[in-house]
Amino acid sequence: MTDFLILATILLAVGVIAVPIAARLGLGSVLGYLLAGMAVSPALAWLGVDVLSLQHFAEFGVVMMLFIIGLELNPRKLWELRTRLLGLGGGQVLATMLVFASYSQIMGDRWQTSFAIGMILALSSTAITLQTLDEKNLMKTEGGQSSFSVLLFQDIAVIPMLAIIPILAVPELAAQTAGDHSGVDHAAGESWMATLPAWAAGLVTLGAIAAVALAGIFLTRPLFRFIAKAGLRELFTATALLVVTGIALLMTVVGLSPALGTFLAGVVLANSEYRHELESDIEPFKGLLLGLFFITVGAGINFALLVESWQAVLGWTAVLVFTKIAVLWVLGGMFGIGGQDRWLFALGLAQAGEFGFVLLSFATGNNVIPASLGDQLLLIVAMSMLITPLLFILYERVIVPRYDQSRERAFDAIEERSDIVLAGRGRVGGIVDRMLENAGYRATVIDYSSEQIDRLAKFGIRTYYGDATRPDLLASAGIAQARLLVVAIDDREATNRLVGHVVKQYPQVHIIARAFDRTHVFELWSLGCRDIIRETYDSSLRMGRSAYEALGVESEQAHELTAAFEAMDRKAMEPMANAFDIDTPPHENAAMIAVIKRLRSEWDPLLREQMAAIMRRDDLDEIDEAAE
């Protein structure tokens, strides 16, 4: 018991310490777990821990991951991505697999080993790439969407890869490692399946797959409905785990990969009303087991081999990364991905992936790849993942500026002037411009997005390209003669610079400024602007009014309640704005905190009384109507 507690404490401690540090450094959680495993490796060796056995247990996290991937496979989403998913994803896996298998053949490996190496190195890191794309707001770009499609295809491709690897077993390796079982244990299934004729074994296999599909369609809903009636959350969680472990056991008994069965079950349950609850129940166990798996992978790295053959490891890591960049670059061009998105696609998927660890462990355990070569490949996969953050830094600091410069164009010469200047024609400025134009007012519209201006030009909308915060361009737009400046820029700092400049240099111009939140209102107020519009304020009031009506309040009464709140809120803004200090955060501004506390103590009771009076008046009206 003590040994178990020591081991659990060590593993949890290194994960809790290493992963947040890795995330802060932009390395991602997977690399954090790998580094944690590397750091704890000496301690595990000192405790005599069988890292390989621990790794086999943790591999169940991969089974759970594939179950969740199956749950997330929406047929409509797959159909929308069909071209990229099948063409780009399938092309990447096939082309990369063939290239690396050829490399392996040139090095003299057996064809079975070469084929397995090709499959392992064709995959990229779903966890690292998707997390980085999301953190850097690149997911919605063409490069980000293409990367997602390829990763989704790779996740699906893991299923047949897991089924193919045992077929590639090399008899010579099996003889050398007799008695040494690694990877997922299929002995139970093979012991009796081997006694069946080929046709009978095929029928048993198909029957097991059909049983999983039929159970998912017809049995899981009644089962979960029955469990839900008990009202015990932990019972539902236990049932979800039972489904996953039971399917995994069935697949193992018939000699198939447990991941295949759980993935299939996930797909069958993708449209179930219990899908989200299943996902939320399995997710914590999946995360912990995957984390443990990556820790054991890091702890299992052969550091003696790394020191001994560091040149070969680094050299083949470079070959891996540059080869994948080349293949992805060519495929990106074939599918019409251009510019910096093509580079994002190529650099973002240039590493090997976490499923590579799974397949590598599985291939070594099934006597497809020799243990010595497996150790070296393990180092290469890990090193390629470690350098992924550097590839994204290369993209941000070298690739993006290069393409931004190539797309630079001169600011438009403003040919006609108006007494209204509108800075920014996006989702806010566009509505303002349309309202002004339809009422007979013509504004000089300036926007800093060349793509937005090109799109507007196709609809016959005239907008000038330029940076409205630049004094020279603002002067050429006729700000000195303007009556009104509308600031609708989607940039807080740029808005502040523009407002501050115009207030000082052109005090006669009326400024209407877009504010992002309450604090931004105070900032603009301190800069001298007095006509400030909070971009979400009116919509928030409308939502509050709708909430009143949804609760049974009459429409006219709901409007009065909303108006009362708005009047009191606007009244409170000025004394708070006067206490605001632009150099001191509001929560550290003692004077402002005191004003807010005083206003709340004085005005909140008044507002509640006013609203209560509106509600009582309505009740009295109903009584009078009933009396009449």
XYZ file of C-alpha atoms in Angstrom:
628
model
C 0.000 0.000 0.000
C 2.800 2.393 0.907
C 4.627 1.726 -2.374
C 1.430 2.425 -4.315
C 0.840 5.703 -2.478
C 4.430 6.790 -3.076
C 4.128 6.023 -6.800
C 0.753 7.762 -7.093
C 2.066 10.834 -5.250
C 5.145 11.074 -7.470
C 3.193 10.720 -10.731
C 0.490 13.183 -9.723
C 3.039 15.678 -8.377
C 5.189 15.758 -11.512
C 2.090 16.109 -13.691
C 0.662 18.932 -11.589
C 4.001 20.781 -11.637
C 5.229 20.133 -15.175
C 2.050 20.528 -17.240
C 1.134 24.090 -16.112
C 4.738 25.175 -16.696
C 4.725 23.628 -20.178
C 1.379 25.246 -20.965
C 2.683 28.657 -19.851
C 5.731 28.216 -22.095
C 3.460 27.325 -25.024
C 4.630 23.706 -25.204
C 1.229 22.090 -24.565
C 0.079 19.495 -22.057
C 1.368 16.455 -23.993
C 4.922 17.762 -23.978
C 4.485 18.681 -20.326
C 3.661 15.081 -19.490
C 6.572 13.821 -21.601
C 9.015 16.148 -19.847
C 7.544 15.133 -16.482
C 8.140 11.478 -17.348
C 11.734 12.233 -18.331
C 12.288 14.051 -15.046
C 10.778 11.292 -12.903
C 12.482 8.421 -14.719
C 15.364 8.057 -12.210
C 12.917 7.987 -9.273
C 10.844 5.241 -10.902
C 13.967 3.216 -11.581
C 15.041 3.631 -7.944
C 11.596 2.422 -6.780
C 11.813 -0.582 -9.098
C 8.623 0.367 -10.981
C 7.825 -1.709 -14.068
C 7.246 1.219 -16.428
C 6.168 -1.050 -19.296
C 3.383 -2.675 -17.263
C 2.242 0.735 -16.070
C 2.203 1.890 -19.663
C -0.024 -1.011 -20.721
C -2.566 -0.013 -18.075
C -2.408 3.647 -19.132
C -3.014 2.688 -22.782
C -6.658 2.318 -21.837
C -6.736 6.110 -21.954
C -6.246 5.807 -25.715
C -9.230 3.453 -25.901
C -11.304 6.084 -24.093
C -9.986 8.801 -26.402
C -11.176 6.877 -29.446
C -14.583 6.405 -27.834
C -14.855 10.188 -27.391
C -13.624 10.801 -30.959
C -16.423 8.525 -32.145
C -18.949 10.493 -30.102
C -17.813 13.727 -31.760
C -18.119 12.465 -35.347
C -21.206 14.316 -36.534
C -22.206 12.985 -39.983
C -23.125 16.482 -41.232
C -19.747 17.875 -40.199
C -17.987 15.009 -41.928
C -19.961 15.649 -45.110
C -19.008 19.346 -45.146
C -15.339 18.426 -44.808
C -15.503 15.463 -47.196
C -13.131 16.881 -49.830
C -10.446 17.905 -47.395
C -11.081 14.963 -45.111
C -10.784 12.259 -47.764
C -8.625 13.968 -50.357
C -6.260 16.042 -48.261
C -6.281 13.778 -45.191
C -6.115 10.542 -47.146
C -3.469 11.922 -49.473
C -1.299 13.082 -46.581
C -1.425 9.764 -44.747
C -0.806 7.687 -47.879
C 1.959 9.889 -49.325
C 3.813 10.321 -46.023
C 3.492 6.617 -45.216
C 4.972 5.614 -48.576
C 7.870 8.073 -48.255
C 8.900 6.887 -44.801
C 8.381 3.241 -45.690
C 10.733 3.828 -48.647
C 13.306 5.409 -46.338
C 13.084 2.353 -44.090
C 13.481 -0.029 -47.026
C 16.562 1.859 -48.188
C 18.010 1.399 -44.692
C 17.566 -2.368 -45.052
C 14.551 -3.023 -42.803
C 12.031 -5.801 -43.490
C 8.992 -4.764 -45.492
C 6.681 -5.400 -42.530
C 8.808 -3.137 -40.322
C 8.997 -0.482 -43.052
C 5.232 -0.499 -43.504
C 4.674 -0.086 -39.753
C 7.229 2.749 -39.541
C 5.457 4.501 -42.414
C 2.130 4.328 -40.589
C 3.625 5.536 -37.295
C 5.435 8.546 -38.754
C 2.534 9.545 -41.038
C 0.534 10.704 -38.021
C 0.762 14.154 -36.441
C -0.043 15.409 -32.956
C -3.743 16.173 -32.604
C -3.313 17.467 -29.057
C -0.419 19.840 -29.788
C -1.626 21.165 -33.148
C -5.274 21.772 -32.276
C -4.414 23.327 -28.927
C -1.870 25.670 -30.515
C -4.196 26.650 -33.375
C -6.935 27.430 -30.856
C -4.644 29.412 -28.543
C -3.369 31.526 -31.447
C -6.845 32.039 -32.994
C -5.793 30.264 -36.204
C -8.438 27.538 -36.217
C -10.824 29.421 -38.515
C -8.164 30.175 -41.127
C -7.909 28.051 -44.259
C -4.691 26.530 -42.932
C -6.335 25.784 -39.591
C -9.399 24.136 -41.132
C -7.217 22.066 -43.460
C -5.068 20.957 -40.516
C -8.193 19.954 -38.590
C -9.443 17.865 -41.531
C -6.138 16.010 -41.817
C -5.962 15.375 -38.069
C -9.525 14.077 -38.072
C -8.688 11.659 -40.890
C -5.559 10.556 -39.016
C -7.587 9.859 -35.865
C -9.908 7.663 -37.912
C -6.990 6.022 -39.726
C -5.566 4.852 -36.395
C -8.363 2.262 -36.213
C -7.371 0.222 -39.299
C -3.698 0.753 -38.432
C -4.249 -0.934 -35.068
C -5.957 -3.803 -36.880
C -3.184 -4.143 -39.502
C -0.163 -4.106 -37.192
C -0.676 -7.600 -35.657
C -0.903 -9.041 -39.197
C 2.588 -7.657 -39.916
C 4.253 -9.708 -37.142
C 7.751 -10.872 -38.117
C 8.324 -14.555 -37.190
C 12.045 -13.996 -36.530
C 11.271 -11.256 -33.986
C 8.593 -13.403 -32.375
C 11.129 -16.186 -31.856
C 13.642 -13.762 -30.330
C 11.112 -12.285 -27.897
C 9.236 -15.455 -26.992
C 7.659 -15.113 -23.599
C 7.939 -11.349 -23.615
C 4.478 -9.869 -24.224
C 4.272 -6.149 -24.859
C 1.437 -3.947 -26.000
C -2.172 -4.976 -25.720
C -2.625 -8.567 -24.695
C -4.598 -10.538 -27.257
C -3.630 -13.948 -25.928
C -7.041 -14.652 -24.506
C -8.669 -14.098 -27.849
C -6.019 -15.817 -29.909
C -5.949 -18.943 -27.702
C -9.412 -20.064 -28.756
C -9.781 -18.110 -31.999
C -6.756 -19.962 -33.372
C -8.623 -23.261 -33.037
C -11.448 -22.091 -35.303
C -11.499 -22.451 -39.088
C -10.845 -19.244 -40.993
C -14.502 -18.845 -41.981
C -15.656 -19.364 -38.400
C -13.098 -16.863 -37.055
C -14.319 -14.343 -39.630
C -17.925 -14.872 -38.610
C -17.049 -14.455 -34.922
C -15.235 -11.220 -35.683
C -18.084 -9.819 -37.753
C -20.549 -10.983 -35.112
C -18.659 -9.109 -32.398
C -18.647 -5.904 -34.457
C -22.350 -6.311 -35.249
C -23.090 -6.940 -31.577
C -21.404 -3.660 -30.624
C -23.343 -1.737 -33.272
C -26.702 -3.300 -32.385
C -26.137 -2.870 -28.652
C -25.297 0.789 -29.214
C -28.479 1.323 -31.207
C -31.017 -0.722 -29.241
C -29.671 -1.392 -25.729
C -27.740 1.660 -24.540
C -30.673 4.092 -24.573
C -32.964 1.876 -22.415
C -29.973 1.122 -20.155
C -29.065 4.750 -19.571
C -32.725 5.720 -19.218
C -33.077 3.089 -16.488
C -29.903 4.269 -14.731
C -30.950 7.940 -14.984
C -34.148 7.171 -13.024
C -32.003 6.294 -10.011
C -30.852 9.920 -9.838
C -27.301 8.978 -8.821
C -24.586 10.709 -10.813
C -21.893 8.232 -9.788
C -24.040 5.332 -11.049
C -24.265 6.925 -14.497
C -20.489 7.386 -14.505
C -19.990 3.738 -13.531
C -22.327 2.655 -16.336
C -20.429 4.742 -18.890
C -17.173 3.099 -17.780
C -18.856 -0.309 -17.926
C -19.871 0.265 -21.546
C -16.320 1.196 -22.547
C -14.584 -1.581 -20.611
C -17.142 -4.201 -21.657
C -16.739 -3.400 -25.356
C -12.958 -3.359 -24.987
C -13.096 -6.788 -23.329
C -15.304 -8.203 -26.098
C -12.918 -6.965 -28.793
C -9.928 -8.415 -26.932
C -11.619 -11.804 -26.535
C -12.181 -12.091 -30.296
C -8.623 -10.955 -31.010
C -9.404 -7.408 -32.237
C -8.181 -4.057 -31.049
C -10.284 -2.721 -28.150
C -9.973 0.731 -29.713
C -11.882 -0.489 -32.777
C -14.903 -1.508 -30.720
C -15.021 1.598 -28.546
C -14.643 3.856 -31.595
C -17.528 2.088 -33.307
C -19.645 2.399 -30.164
C -18.863 6.103 -30.002
C -19.995 6.624 -33.600
C -23.230 4.710 -32.943
C -23.934 6.870 -29.875
C -22.943 10.167 -31.581
C -26.590 11.186 -32.052
C -27.779 9.836 -28.712
C -29.403 12.176 -26.205
C -26.858 10.879 -23.672
C -23.865 11.766 -25.842
C -22.779 14.877 -23.927
C -23.223 13.233 -20.543
C -21.224 10.211 -21.673
C -18.461 12.488 -22.919
C -18.330 14.492 -19.688
C -18.225 11.294 -17.591
C -15.458 9.627 -19.611
C -13.352 12.765 -20.232
C -11.683 12.984 -16.753
C -10.668 9.305 -16.804
C -9.424 9.652 -20.369
C -7.393 12.726 -19.481
C -5.787 11.140 -16.423
C -4.957 7.867 -18.155
C -3.571 9.634 -21.218
C -1.498 11.853 -18.964
C -0.180 8.755 -17.196
C 0.503 7.162 -20.577
C 2.594 10.118 -21.760
C 4.441 10.210 -18.429
C 5.340 6.537 -18.839
C 6.446 7.225 -22.416
C 8.750 9.967 -21.182
C 9.991 7.777 -18.338
C 10.610 4.916 -20.752
C 12.915 6.933 -23.023
C 16.313 5.329 -23.232
C 18.570 8.198 -22.159
C 21.667 6.071 -22.534
C 20.701 5.514 -26.167
C 20.062 9.248 -26.626
C 23.525 10.107 -25.355
C 25.080 7.287 -27.336
C 23.376 8.049 -30.677
C 22.340 11.698 -30.369
C 23.620 12.527 -33.833
C 21.488 9.830 -35.463
C 18.410 10.777 -33.404
C 18.684 14.495 -34.200
C 19.493 13.748 -37.835
C 16.484 11.501 -38.371
C 14.290 13.954 -36.452
C 15.321 16.634 -38.960
C 14.617 14.236 -41.838
C 11.172 13.494 -40.367
C 10.229 17.160 -39.958
C 11.554 18.392 -43.320
C 10.028 15.443 -45.192
C 6.593 16.052 -43.712
C 6.858 19.785 -44.442
C 7.694 18.976 -48.086
C 4.823 16.484 -48.480
C 2.318 18.800 -46.809
C 3.527 21.777 -48.867
C 2.961 19.910 -52.124
C -0.459 18.616 -51.045
C -1.473 22.085 -49.880
C -0.714 23.488 -53.332
C -2.629 20.663 -55.025
C -5.732 21.478 -52.950
C -5.544 25.230 -53.484
C -4.156 26.289 -50.108
C -2.029 29.360 -50.701
C 0.055 32.015 -49.016
C 0.725 31.868 -45.311
C -2.085 29.328 -44.842
C -0.029 26.840 -46.855
C 2.902 27.388 -44.512
C 0.662 27.064 -41.453
C -0.671 23.770 -42.806
C 2.834 22.430 -43.540
C 4.566 23.584 -40.343
C 1.684 22.776 -38.000
C 1.550 19.081 -38.968
C 5.291 18.480 -39.419
C 5.737 16.522 -36.184
C 4.927 12.937 -35.309
C 2.006 12.457 -32.949
C 0.863 10.988 -29.663
C -0.773 8.088 -31.509
C 2.707 7.344 -32.796
C 3.618 6.312 -29.248
C 0.606 4.021 -29.120
C 1.305 2.403 -32.486
C 5.013 2.141 -31.706
C 4.339 0.370 -28.424
C 1.785 -1.844 -30.160
C 4.117 -2.658 -33.068
C 7.006 -3.490 -30.753
C 4.774 -5.685 -28.605
C 3.448 -7.544 -31.657
C 6.953 -8.262 -32.964
C 6.730 -5.955 -35.983
C 9.517 -3.529 -34.996
C 12.652 -4.636 -33.122
C 12.946 -3.258 -29.591
C 16.222 -1.466 -30.341
C 14.751 0.303 -33.374
C 11.600 1.038 -31.390
C 13.634 2.831 -28.712
C 15.290 4.997 -31.349
C 11.974 5.777 -33.040
C 10.534 6.694 -29.647
C 13.239 9.328 -29.260
C 12.651 10.655 -32.788
C 8.886 10.986 -32.258
C 9.394 12.748 -28.919
C 12.004 15.134 -30.332
C 9.771 16.070 -33.275
C 6.995 16.962 -30.844
C 9.362 18.976 -28.672
C 10.330 21.257 -31.562
C 6.735 21.914 -32.689
C 6.446 25.173 -30.673
C 9.565 26.397 -32.505
C 7.842 25.772 -35.848
C 4.868 27.893 -34.801
C 7.247 30.645 -33.650
C 8.893 30.456 -37.090
C 5.466 30.834 -38.679
C 4.508 33.847 -36.552
C 7.795 35.749 -36.665
C 9.088 34.936 -40.152
C 6.297 33.678 -42.417
C 3.431 35.967 -41.391
C 5.424 39.250 -41.544
C 6.758 38.256 -44.953
C 3.278 37.763 -46.385
C 1.933 40.856 -44.617
C 4.649 42.920 -46.304
C 3.928 41.359 -49.683
C 0.255 42.282 -49.290
C 0.936 45.860 -48.198
C -0.627 48.471 -50.374
C -0.560 52.240 -50.306
C -3.316 54.055 -48.469
C -6.093 55.265 -50.769
C -6.162 58.916 -51.769
C -9.370 60.330 -50.331
C -10.985 62.046 -53.286
C -14.200 63.312 -51.731
C -14.782 64.767 -48.320
C -17.764 64.881 -46.038
C -18.601 66.538 -42.750
C -18.915 63.003 -41.305
C -15.908 60.708 -40.861
C -16.533 57.037 -40.036
C -13.503 55.081 -38.829
C -14.013 51.323 -39.208
C -16.644 49.597 -41.325
C -17.069 46.210 -39.688
C -20.042 44.722 -37.880
C -20.662 47.994 -35.984
C -19.530 50.648 -38.458
C -21.331 48.941 -41.324
C -24.758 49.381 -39.688
C -23.983 53.009 -38.793
C -22.925 53.724 -42.400
C -26.088 52.180 -43.830
C -28.306 54.129 -41.437
C -26.605 57.406 -42.318
C -26.645 56.761 -46.067
C -30.315 55.813 -46.181
C -31.186 58.974 -44.265
C -29.354 61.090 -46.847
C -26.023 61.581 -45.069
C -22.808 60.731 -46.873
C -19.846 59.743 -44.682
C -16.161 59.407 -45.523
C -15.532 55.804 -44.491
C -12.016 54.571 -43.633
C -11.068 50.969 -42.850
C -7.672 49.319 -42.246
C -8.586 45.854 -43.577
C -7.738 45.474 -47.255
C -9.675 42.189 -47.411
C -12.793 43.866 -45.996
C -12.500 46.737 -48.477
C -12.125 44.335 -51.407
C -15.220 42.433 -50.286
C -17.237 45.643 -49.933
C -16.115 46.841 -53.375
C -17.775 43.796 -54.952
C -21.083 45.094 -53.606
C -20.441 48.615 -54.849
C -19.700 50.046 -51.394
C -17.009 52.752 -51.442
C -14.578 52.573 -48.520
C -11.110 54.099 -48.302
C -8.157 51.965 -47.255
C -6.096 53.555 -44.491
C -5.206 53.778 -40.815
C -7.577 56.306 -39.260
C -5.285 56.679 -36.231
C -2.627 58.333 -38.415
C -2.882 62.139 -38.149
C -1.897 62.742 -41.796
C -4.575 60.423 -43.187
C -7.154 61.826 -40.788
C -6.311 65.328 -41.987
C -6.668 64.288 -45.630
C -10.111 62.894 -44.783
C -11.167 66.441 -43.793
C -11.341 66.040 -40.018
C -10.664 69.768 -39.569
C -13.935 70.621 -41.340
C -15.945 67.653 -40.055
C -18.923 67.969 -37.730
C -18.932 64.341 -36.587
C -16.426 61.510 -36.104
C -17.812 58.009 -35.537
C -15.159 55.660 -34.118
C -16.194 52.031 -34.776
C -12.728 50.442 -34.811
C -12.491 46.875 -33.470
C -9.339 47.718 -31.514
C -9.400 49.147 -28.000
C -5.970 50.791 -28.031
C -6.426 52.224 -31.537
C -9.778 53.697 -30.467
C -8.145 55.381 -27.479
C -5.348 56.826 -29.628
C -7.781 58.207 -32.216
C -10.143 59.715 -29.640
C -7.303 61.270 -27.636
C -5.805 62.855 -30.766
C -9.069 64.330 -32.084
C -10.161 65.651 -28.682
C -6.889 67.579 -28.360
C -6.406 68.719 -31.958
C -10.003 69.173 -33.146
C -12.128 69.958 -30.064
C -14.974 71.250 -32.243
C -15.641 67.776 -33.686
C -18.367 65.740 -32.009
C -17.065 62.229 -31.333
C -19.196 59.105 -31.009
C -16.953 56.277 -29.822
C -17.508 52.531 -29.602
C -16.607 51.115 -26.172
C -15.888 47.453 -25.532
C -16.946 47.368 -21.883
C -17.631 49.559 -18.844
C -13.942 50.116 -18.091
C -13.366 51.223 -21.677
C -16.178 53.747 -21.211
C -14.270 55.234 -18.292
C -11.060 55.316 -20.344
C -12.759 57.185 -23.199
C -14.419 59.525 -20.719
C -11.048 60.368 -19.179
C -9.755 61.136 -22.694
C -12.503 63.711 -23.187
C -15.134 61.832 -25.180
C -18.696 62.369 -23.951
C -20.752 60.363 -26.470
C -19.820 56.745 -25.766
C -21.716 53.659 -26.864
C -21.105 50.311 -25.184
C -21.237 47.776 -28.015
C -23.182 45.118 -26.062
C -25.165 47.416 -23.754
C -28.365 47.780 -25.792
C -28.481 44.075 -26.640
C -28.005 43.245 -22.943
C -30.951 45.480 -22.033
C -33.069 43.777 -24.675
C -32.137 40.368 -23.261
C -33.066 41.533 -19.767
C -36.419 42.814 -21.065
C -37.039 39.481 -22.791
C -36.244 37.730 -19.508
C -38.973 39.795 -17.786
C -41.473 38.857 -20.488
C -40.482 35.178 -20.334
C -41.283 35.286 -16.609
C -44.811 36.519 -17.318
C -44.361 40.293 -17.111
C -46.472 42.256 -19.598
C -44.579 43.794 -22.529
C -45.363 47.426 -21.591
C -44.385 46.802 -17.996
C -41.163 45.056 -19.075
C -40.254 48.135 -21.134
C -40.792 50.373 -18.104
C -38.670 48.140 -15.854
C -35.894 48.159 -18.461
C -36.118 51.948 -18.831
C -35.882 52.384 -15.058
C -32.766 50.243 -14.883
C -31.168 52.012 -17.854
C -31.833 55.468 -16.412
C -30.309 54.567 -13.060
C -27.326 52.843 -14.690
C -26.588 55.807 -16.944
C -26.958 58.184 -14.012
C -24.349 56.200 -12.066
C -21.821 56.187 -14.905
C -20.734 59.825 -14.615
C -19.694 59.880 -10.912
C -17.868 56.564 -11.445
C -16.153 57.927 -14.564
C -15.055 61.052 -12.672
C -13.416 58.842 -10.022
C -11.698 56.675 -12.654
C -7.911 56.908 -13.002
C -6.615 55.623 -16.342
C -3.285 54.662 -14.735
C -4.877 52.629 -11.914
C -6.966 49.457 -12.365
C -10.526 49.944 -11.048
C -10.159 47.225 -8.414
C -7.104 49.055 -7.012
C -8.607 52.546 -7.181
C -9.713 53.318 -3.599
C -11.621 56.461 -4.596
C -13.567 54.659 -7.306
C -14.350 51.712 -5.020
C -15.719 54.135 -2.423
C -17.917 55.856 -5.031
C -19.308 52.532 -6.285
C -20.089 51.372 -2.732
C -21.818 54.675 -1.945
C -23.870 54.593 -5.139
C -24.942 51.013 -4.548
C -26.009 51.721 -0.977
C -27.949 54.865 -2.008
C -29.335 54.080 -5.451
C -29.916 50.310 -5.453
C -32.709 50.575 -2.834
C -34.275 53.407 -4.868
C -34.171 51.315 -8.035
C -35.744 48.357 -6.262
C -38.515 50.585 -4.906
C -39.110 52.080 -8.356
C -39.353 48.633 -9.969
C -41.593 47.371 -7.172
C -43.880 50.362 -7.757
C -44.125 49.507 -11.451
C -45.017 45.915 -10.606
C -47.600 46.963 -7.961
C -49.193 49.467 -10.328
C -49.749 46.699 -12.822
C -51.305 44.508 -10.140
C -53.613 47.392 -9.094
C -54.648 47.940 -12.714
C -55.653 44.287 -12.941
C -57.712 44.623 -9.724
C -59.457 47.761 -11.055
C -60.231 46.016 -14.329
C -61.689 43.052 -12.461
C -63.843 45.375 -10.316
C -65.246 47.125 -13.371
